[in-house]
XYZ file of C-alpha atoms in Angstrom:
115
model
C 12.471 6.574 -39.850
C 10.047 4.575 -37.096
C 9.150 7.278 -34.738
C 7.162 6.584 -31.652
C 6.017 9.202 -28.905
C 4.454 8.287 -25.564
C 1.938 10.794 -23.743
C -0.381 10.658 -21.169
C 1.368 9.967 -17.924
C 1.244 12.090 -14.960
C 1.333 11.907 -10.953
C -2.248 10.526 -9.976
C -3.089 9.243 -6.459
C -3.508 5.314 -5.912
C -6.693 4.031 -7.219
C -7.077 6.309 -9.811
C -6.791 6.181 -13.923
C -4.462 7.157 -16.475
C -4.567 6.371 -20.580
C -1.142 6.440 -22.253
C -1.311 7.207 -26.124
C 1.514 6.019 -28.102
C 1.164 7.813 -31.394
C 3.793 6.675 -34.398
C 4.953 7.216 -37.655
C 7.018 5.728 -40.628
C 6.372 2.442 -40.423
C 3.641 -0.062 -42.052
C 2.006 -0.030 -38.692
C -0.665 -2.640 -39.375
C 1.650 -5.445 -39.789
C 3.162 -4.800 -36.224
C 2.389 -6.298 -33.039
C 2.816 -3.717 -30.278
C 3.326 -2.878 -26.778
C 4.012 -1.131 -23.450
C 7.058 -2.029 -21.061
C 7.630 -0.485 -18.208
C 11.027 0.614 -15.820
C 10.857 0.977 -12.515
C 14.202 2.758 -10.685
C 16.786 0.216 -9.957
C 14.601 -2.571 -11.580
C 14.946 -3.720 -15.593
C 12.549 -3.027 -18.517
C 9.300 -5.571 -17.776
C 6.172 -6.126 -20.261
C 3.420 -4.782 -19.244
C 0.892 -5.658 -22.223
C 0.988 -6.704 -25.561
C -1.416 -6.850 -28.749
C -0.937 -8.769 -31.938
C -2.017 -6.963 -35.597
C -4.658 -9.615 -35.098
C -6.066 -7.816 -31.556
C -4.747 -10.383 -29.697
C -4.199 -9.303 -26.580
C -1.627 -10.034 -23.418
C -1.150 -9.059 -19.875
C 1.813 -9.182 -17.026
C -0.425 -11.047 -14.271
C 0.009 -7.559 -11.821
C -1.886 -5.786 -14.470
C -4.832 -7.926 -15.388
C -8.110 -6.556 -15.100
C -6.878 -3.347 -14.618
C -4.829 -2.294 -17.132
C -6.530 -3.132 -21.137
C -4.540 -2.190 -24.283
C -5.951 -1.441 -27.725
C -5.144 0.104 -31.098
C -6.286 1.980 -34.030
C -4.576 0.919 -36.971
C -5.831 4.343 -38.802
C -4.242 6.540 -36.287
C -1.180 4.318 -35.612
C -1.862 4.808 -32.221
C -1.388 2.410 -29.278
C -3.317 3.011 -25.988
C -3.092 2.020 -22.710
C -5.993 2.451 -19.767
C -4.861 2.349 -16.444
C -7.429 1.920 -13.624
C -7.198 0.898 -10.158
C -3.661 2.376 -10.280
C -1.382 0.710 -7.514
C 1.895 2.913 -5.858
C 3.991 -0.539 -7.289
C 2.862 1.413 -11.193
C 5.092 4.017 -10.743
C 7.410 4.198 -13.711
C 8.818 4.883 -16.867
C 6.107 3.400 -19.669
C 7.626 3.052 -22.990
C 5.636 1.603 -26.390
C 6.943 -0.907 -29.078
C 6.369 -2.226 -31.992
C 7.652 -5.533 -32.886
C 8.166 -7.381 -36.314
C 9.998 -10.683 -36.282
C 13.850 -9.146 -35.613
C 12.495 -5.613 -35.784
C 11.556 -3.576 -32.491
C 11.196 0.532 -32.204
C 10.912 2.052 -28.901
C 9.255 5.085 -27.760
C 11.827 7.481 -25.004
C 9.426 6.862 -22.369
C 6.327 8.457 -20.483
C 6.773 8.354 -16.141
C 3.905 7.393 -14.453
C 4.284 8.030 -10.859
C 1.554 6.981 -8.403
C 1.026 8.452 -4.464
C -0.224 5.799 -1.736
């Protein structure tokens, strides 16, 4: 059983800096590229970042240069750092992995930011 669990969100006041761990389990996590999405109320699931098992990384165009993700493949842990955070963050941040037809989500860690 794939078996990811978000932490590290919190209430934090515009401008400041959060780091979401994404820490997982049963799966051959090397071989997986991975994730965050994020939900806002009333809005659907967006991508926020991604990173191929290569290190490749992605980025939504509202996060870039703010937001960087990275992963240790010996902790099967995904990260996310969060700087320069914006009210328009607040939401629900969930991880995935993804392998071809394959994806495992996390249930979620809010984010909520203050102006």
């Amino acid at each position: 059983q794939v078996l990811l669990v978000e932490s590290g969100g919190g209430l934090v006041q515009a401008g400041g800096s959060l780091r979401l761990s994404c820490v997982t389990s049963g799966s051959l996590f090397s071989i997986y590229a991975t994730g965050w999405y994020r939900q806002a109320p009333g809005k659907q699931r967006e991508l926020v970042a991604t990173m191929t098992r290569d290190g490749t990384s992605n980025y939504d165009d509202s996060v870039k240069g703010r937001f960087t993700i990275s992963r240790d493949n010996t902790r099967e842990t995904v990260y996310l750092q969060m700087n320069g955070l914006k009210p328009e963050d607040t939401a629900v941040y969930y991880c995935n992995l993804h392998y071809y037809s394959r994806d495992y989500w996390g249930r979620g860690t809010q984010v909520t930011v203050s102006s």
